Coordinates of C-alpha atoms in Angstrom, one line a residue:
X1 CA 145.0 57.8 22.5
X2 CA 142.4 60.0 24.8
X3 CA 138.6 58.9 24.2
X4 CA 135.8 60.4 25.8
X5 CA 132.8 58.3 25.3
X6 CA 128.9 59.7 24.8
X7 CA 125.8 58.7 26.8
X8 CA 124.5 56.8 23.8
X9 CA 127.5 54.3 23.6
X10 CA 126.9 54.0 27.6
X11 CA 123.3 52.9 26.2
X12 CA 124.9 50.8 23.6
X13 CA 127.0 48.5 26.4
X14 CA 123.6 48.4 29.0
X15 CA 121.7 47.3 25.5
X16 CA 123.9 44.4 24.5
X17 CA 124.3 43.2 28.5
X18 CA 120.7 43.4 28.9
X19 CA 119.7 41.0 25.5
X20 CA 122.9 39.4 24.7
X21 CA 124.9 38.6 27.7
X22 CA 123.1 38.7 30.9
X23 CA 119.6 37.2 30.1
X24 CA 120.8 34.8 27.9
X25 CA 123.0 33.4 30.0
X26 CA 121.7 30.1 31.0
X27 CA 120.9 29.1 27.5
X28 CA 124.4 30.0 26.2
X29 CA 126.4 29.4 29.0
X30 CA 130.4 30.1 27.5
X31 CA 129.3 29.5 24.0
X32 CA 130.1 33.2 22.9
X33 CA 133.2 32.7 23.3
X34 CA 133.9 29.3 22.2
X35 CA 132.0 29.6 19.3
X36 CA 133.7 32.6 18.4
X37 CA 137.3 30.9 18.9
X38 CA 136.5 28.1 17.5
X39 CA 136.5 30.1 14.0
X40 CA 140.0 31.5 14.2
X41 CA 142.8 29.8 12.8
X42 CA 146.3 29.5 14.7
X43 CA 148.7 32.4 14.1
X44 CA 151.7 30.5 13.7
X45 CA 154.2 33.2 14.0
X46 CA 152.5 34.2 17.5
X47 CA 152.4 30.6 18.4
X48 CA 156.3 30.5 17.5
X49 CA 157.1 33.1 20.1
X50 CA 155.1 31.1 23.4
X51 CA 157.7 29.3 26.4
X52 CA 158.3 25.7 25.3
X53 CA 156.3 24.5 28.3
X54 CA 153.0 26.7 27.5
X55 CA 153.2 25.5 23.7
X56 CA 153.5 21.8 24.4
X57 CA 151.0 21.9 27.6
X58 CA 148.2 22.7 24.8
X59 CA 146.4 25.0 27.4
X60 CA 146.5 29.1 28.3
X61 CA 146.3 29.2 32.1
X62 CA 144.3 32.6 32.4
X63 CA 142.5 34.2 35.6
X64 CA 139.5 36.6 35.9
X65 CA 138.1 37.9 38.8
X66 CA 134.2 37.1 36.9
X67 CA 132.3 40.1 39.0
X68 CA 132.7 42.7 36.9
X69 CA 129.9 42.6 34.2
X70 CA 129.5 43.2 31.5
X71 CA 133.2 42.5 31.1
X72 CA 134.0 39.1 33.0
X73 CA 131.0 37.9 35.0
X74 CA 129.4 34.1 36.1
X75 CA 126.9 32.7 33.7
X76 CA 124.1 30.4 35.3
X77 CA 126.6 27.4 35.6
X78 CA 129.3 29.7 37.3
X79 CA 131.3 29.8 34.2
X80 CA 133.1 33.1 32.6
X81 CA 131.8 34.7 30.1
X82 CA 131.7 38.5 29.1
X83 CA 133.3 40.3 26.1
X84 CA 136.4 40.4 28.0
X85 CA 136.5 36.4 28.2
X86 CA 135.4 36.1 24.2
X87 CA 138.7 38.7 23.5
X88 CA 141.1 36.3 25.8
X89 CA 139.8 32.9 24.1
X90 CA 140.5 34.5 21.2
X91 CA 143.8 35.1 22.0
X92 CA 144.4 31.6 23.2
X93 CA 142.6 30.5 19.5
X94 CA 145.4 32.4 17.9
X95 CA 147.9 30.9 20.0
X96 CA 146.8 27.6 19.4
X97 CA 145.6 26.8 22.8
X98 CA 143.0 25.6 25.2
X99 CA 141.8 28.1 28.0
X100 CA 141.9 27.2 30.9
X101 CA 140.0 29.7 33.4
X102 CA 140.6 29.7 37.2
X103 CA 138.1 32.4 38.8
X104 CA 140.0 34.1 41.8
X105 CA 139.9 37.3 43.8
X106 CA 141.2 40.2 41.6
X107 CA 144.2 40.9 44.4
X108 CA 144.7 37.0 43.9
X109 CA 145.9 37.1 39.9
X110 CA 148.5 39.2 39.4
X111 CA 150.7 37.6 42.4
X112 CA 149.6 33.8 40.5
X113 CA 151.0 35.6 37.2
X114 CA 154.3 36.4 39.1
X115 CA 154.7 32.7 40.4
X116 CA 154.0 31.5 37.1
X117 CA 151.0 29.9 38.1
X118 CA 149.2 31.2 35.2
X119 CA 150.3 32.5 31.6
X120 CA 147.5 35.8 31.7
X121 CA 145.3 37.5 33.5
X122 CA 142.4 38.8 32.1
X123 CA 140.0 40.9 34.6
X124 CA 139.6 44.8 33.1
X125 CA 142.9 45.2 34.5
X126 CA 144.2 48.5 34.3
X127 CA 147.6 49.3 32.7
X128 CA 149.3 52.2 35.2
X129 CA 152.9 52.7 36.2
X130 CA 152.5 51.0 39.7
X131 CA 151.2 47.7 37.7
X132 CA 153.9 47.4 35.3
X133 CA 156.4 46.9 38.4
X134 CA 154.7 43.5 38.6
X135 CA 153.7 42.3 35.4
X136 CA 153.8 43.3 31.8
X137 CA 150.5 44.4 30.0
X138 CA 149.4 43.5 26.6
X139 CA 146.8 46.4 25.8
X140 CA 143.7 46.1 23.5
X141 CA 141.4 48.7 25.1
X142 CA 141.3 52.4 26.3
X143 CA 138.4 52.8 28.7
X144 CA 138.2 55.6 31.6
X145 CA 136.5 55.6 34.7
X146 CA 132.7 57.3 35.7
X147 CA 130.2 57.2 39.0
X148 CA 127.1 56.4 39.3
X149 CA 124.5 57.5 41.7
X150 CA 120.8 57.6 42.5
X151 CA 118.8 59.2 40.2
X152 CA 118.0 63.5 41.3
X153 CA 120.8 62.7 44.1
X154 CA 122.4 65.8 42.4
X155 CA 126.6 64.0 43.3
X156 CA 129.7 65.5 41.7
X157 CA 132.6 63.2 41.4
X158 CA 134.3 66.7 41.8
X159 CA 133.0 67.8 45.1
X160 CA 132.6 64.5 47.0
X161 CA 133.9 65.0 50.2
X162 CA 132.0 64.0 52.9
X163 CA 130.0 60.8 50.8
X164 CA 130.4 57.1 50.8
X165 CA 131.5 56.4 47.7
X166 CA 131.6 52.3 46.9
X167 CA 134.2 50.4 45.0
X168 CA 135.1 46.6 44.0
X169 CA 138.2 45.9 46.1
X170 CA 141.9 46.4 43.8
X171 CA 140.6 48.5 41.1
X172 CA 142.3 51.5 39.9
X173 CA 139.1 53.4 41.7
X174 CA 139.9 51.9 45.0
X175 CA 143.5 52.2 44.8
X176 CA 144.5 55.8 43.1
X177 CA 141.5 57.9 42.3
X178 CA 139.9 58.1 45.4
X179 CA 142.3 57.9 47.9
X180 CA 143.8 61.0 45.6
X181 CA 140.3 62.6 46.4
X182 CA 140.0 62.4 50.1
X183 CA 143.6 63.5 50.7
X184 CA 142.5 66.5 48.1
X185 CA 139.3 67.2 50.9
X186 CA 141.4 66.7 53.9
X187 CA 144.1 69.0 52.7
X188 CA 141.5 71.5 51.9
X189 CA 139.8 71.3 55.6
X190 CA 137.2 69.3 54.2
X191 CA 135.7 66.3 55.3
X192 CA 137.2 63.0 53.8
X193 CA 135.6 60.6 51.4
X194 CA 134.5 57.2 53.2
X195 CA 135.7 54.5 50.4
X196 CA 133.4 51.5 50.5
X197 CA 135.0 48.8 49.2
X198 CA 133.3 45.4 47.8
X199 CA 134.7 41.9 46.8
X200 CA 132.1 42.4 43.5
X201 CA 130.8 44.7 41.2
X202 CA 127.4 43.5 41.9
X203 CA 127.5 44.1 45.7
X204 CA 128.8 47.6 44.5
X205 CA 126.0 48.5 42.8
X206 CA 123.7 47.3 45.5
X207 CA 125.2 49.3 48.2
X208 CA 123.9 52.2 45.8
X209 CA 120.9 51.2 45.2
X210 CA 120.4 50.0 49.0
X211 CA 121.4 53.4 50.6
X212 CA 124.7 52.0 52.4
X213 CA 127.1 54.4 50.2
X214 CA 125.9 57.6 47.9
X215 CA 127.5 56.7 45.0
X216 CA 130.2 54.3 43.2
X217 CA 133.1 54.6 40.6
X218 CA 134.1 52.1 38.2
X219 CA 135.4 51.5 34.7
X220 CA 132.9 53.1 32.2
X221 CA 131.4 49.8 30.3
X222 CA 131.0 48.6 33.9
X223 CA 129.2 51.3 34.8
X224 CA 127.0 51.9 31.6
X225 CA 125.7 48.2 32.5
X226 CA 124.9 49.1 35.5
X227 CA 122.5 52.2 34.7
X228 CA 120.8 50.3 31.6
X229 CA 119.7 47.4 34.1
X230 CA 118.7 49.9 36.8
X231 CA 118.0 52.9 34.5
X232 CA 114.9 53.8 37.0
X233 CA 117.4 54.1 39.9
X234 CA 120.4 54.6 38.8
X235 CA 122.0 57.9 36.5
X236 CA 125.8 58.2 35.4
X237 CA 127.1 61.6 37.2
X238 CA 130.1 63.1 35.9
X239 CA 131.9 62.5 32.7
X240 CA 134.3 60.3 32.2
X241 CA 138.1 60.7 33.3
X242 CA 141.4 59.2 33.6
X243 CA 141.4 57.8 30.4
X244 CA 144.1 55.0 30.9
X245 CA 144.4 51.5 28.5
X246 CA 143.2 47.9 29.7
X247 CA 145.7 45.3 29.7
X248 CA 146.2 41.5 29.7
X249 CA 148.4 40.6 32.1
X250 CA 151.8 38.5 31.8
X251 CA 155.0 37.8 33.6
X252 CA 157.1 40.7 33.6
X253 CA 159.8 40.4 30.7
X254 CA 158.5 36.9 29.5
X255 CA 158.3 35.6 25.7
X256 CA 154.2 35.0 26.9
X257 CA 154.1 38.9 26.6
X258 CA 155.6 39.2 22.9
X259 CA 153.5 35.9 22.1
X260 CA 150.4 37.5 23.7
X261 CA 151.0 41.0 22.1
X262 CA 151.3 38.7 18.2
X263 CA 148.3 37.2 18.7
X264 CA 146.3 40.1 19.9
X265 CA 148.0 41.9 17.0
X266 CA 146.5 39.2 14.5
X267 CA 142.9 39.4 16.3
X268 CA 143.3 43.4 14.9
X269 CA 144.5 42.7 11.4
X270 CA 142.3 40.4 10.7
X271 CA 139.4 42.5 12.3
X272 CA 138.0 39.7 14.5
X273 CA 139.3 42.0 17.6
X274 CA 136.9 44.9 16.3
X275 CA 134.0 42.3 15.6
X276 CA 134.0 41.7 19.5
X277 CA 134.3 45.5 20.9
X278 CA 131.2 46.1 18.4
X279 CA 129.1 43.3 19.5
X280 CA 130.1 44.8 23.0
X281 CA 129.2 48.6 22.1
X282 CA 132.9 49.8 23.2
X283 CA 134.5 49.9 19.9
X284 CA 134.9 54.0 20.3
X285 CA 137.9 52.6 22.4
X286 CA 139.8 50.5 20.1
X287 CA 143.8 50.3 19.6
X288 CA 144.7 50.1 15.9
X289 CA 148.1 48.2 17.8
X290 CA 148.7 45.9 20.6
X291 CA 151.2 47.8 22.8
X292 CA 152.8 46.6 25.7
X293 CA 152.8 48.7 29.1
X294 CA 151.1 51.8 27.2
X295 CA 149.8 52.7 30.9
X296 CA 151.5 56.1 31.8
X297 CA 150.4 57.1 35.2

């Protein structure tokens, strides 16, 4: 499924960041998601399907990169939080199991994943072809990319060549879109894009904001935070494109995947999945099934 979402939803994600997530933070610290998971029962059919080791270790070994709000970020106490972390305790809830967060660079996790260091990742990755050598991918969201740019600054994520566009280090942006976009203005005799590339969202955004690069591209709710806190510098540009689905990540072939995709698949039927995209403003991209490796570019 293709979704192209409106400026008002972009509104509805900057809304919910700006009075749920982001200035409550120091009073609620994790306790979205804890409280949430607290209410959901074990699935015991998903919990049937988890390695021998995971199940009896009691704990779900998951890493986030945390600077990407309003999907993983640091509350006031440096802990994860985000809608992203409430949909992965979840998860672990329906698995029967205690998460266990390690915050790492977003290079760092998928290589952990591999080595078996942890059961999941769960950092807005997205699902493409390239990925899925690696890892396996439990989707739950489809979500797209858009830039973002000074307000009147007139930028076409079309006609870019020649800008400084800023990225956070990994992501699909940095990686295959606009590498794709410089070699398309260097083939054309054009002058190539300069990629600006950031350990964190935030520094991102403030390279904008700051003058050091004309624009930025990231994933869509990313984004839409970003112009509801700064909506008297900042405008999306652009519509959104390359639709492509989010994914948890798991070791490649592993019974954490099928155990992953149950209890994500329980989340949906028993609509506590859709209560958390709401709360978050992104339910236009909802899955109606937890696929695995759905990415197809």
């Amino acid at each position: 499924m293709k979704i192209r979402y409106a400026l008002p939803a972009l509104a509805a994600v900057a809304a919910l960041a700006l009075t749920g997530c982001v200035n409550n933070a120091e009073k609620e610290g994790t306790s979205g998601g804890t409280e949430t998971a607290a209410t959901i029962k074990a699935d015991d059919a998903a919990v049937a399907l988890l390695p021998a080791d995971v199940k009896d270790s009691g704990a779900l070994s998951i890493g986030t990169d945390a600077e990407y709000p309003p999907n993983e970020y640091k509350d006031a106490n440096g802990e994860p939080v985000g809608w992203g972390v409430d949909l992965a305790e979840a998860v672990a809830a329906k698995l029967g199991l205690e998460p266990k967060w390690e915050i790492l660079g977003f290079d760092s996790i998928i290589p952990r994943i591999q080595e078996g260091v942890l059961n999941m990742g769960s950092s807005s990755f997205t699902d493409n072809v390239e990925r899925q050598k690696s890892v396996d991918f439990v989707n739950f969201l489809n979500a797209g990319s858009q830039w973002a740019a000074p307000i009147g600054s007139d930028i076409d994520p079309d006609d870019a060549c020649g800008l400084t566009i800023a990225v956070q280090t990994g992501t699909v942006q940095h990686t295959d879109e606009l590498p794709a976009k410089t070699a398309a203005c260097e083939a054309a005799g054009k002058e190539a894009i300069e990629i600006l590339p950031f350990d964190g969202q935030p520094e991102v955004t403030n390279a904008v904001i700051n003058g050091k690069a004309d624009a930025f591209s990231a994933d869509l709710p990313v984004t839409g935070d970003a112009v509801g806190k700064l909506s008297d510098q900042l405008e999306a540009v652009g519509e959104m494109f390359d639709a492509a689905p989010y994914g948890f990540a798991t070791q490649k072939g592993s019974d954490m995947t099928k155990a992953v995709q149950a209890a994500l698949q329980s989340l949906i039927d028993d609509g506590t999945y859709l209560e958390i995209l709401t709360a978050a403003g992104i339910e236009s991209g909802a899955l109606d099934e937890a696929t695995i490796n759905a990415g197809a570019n």
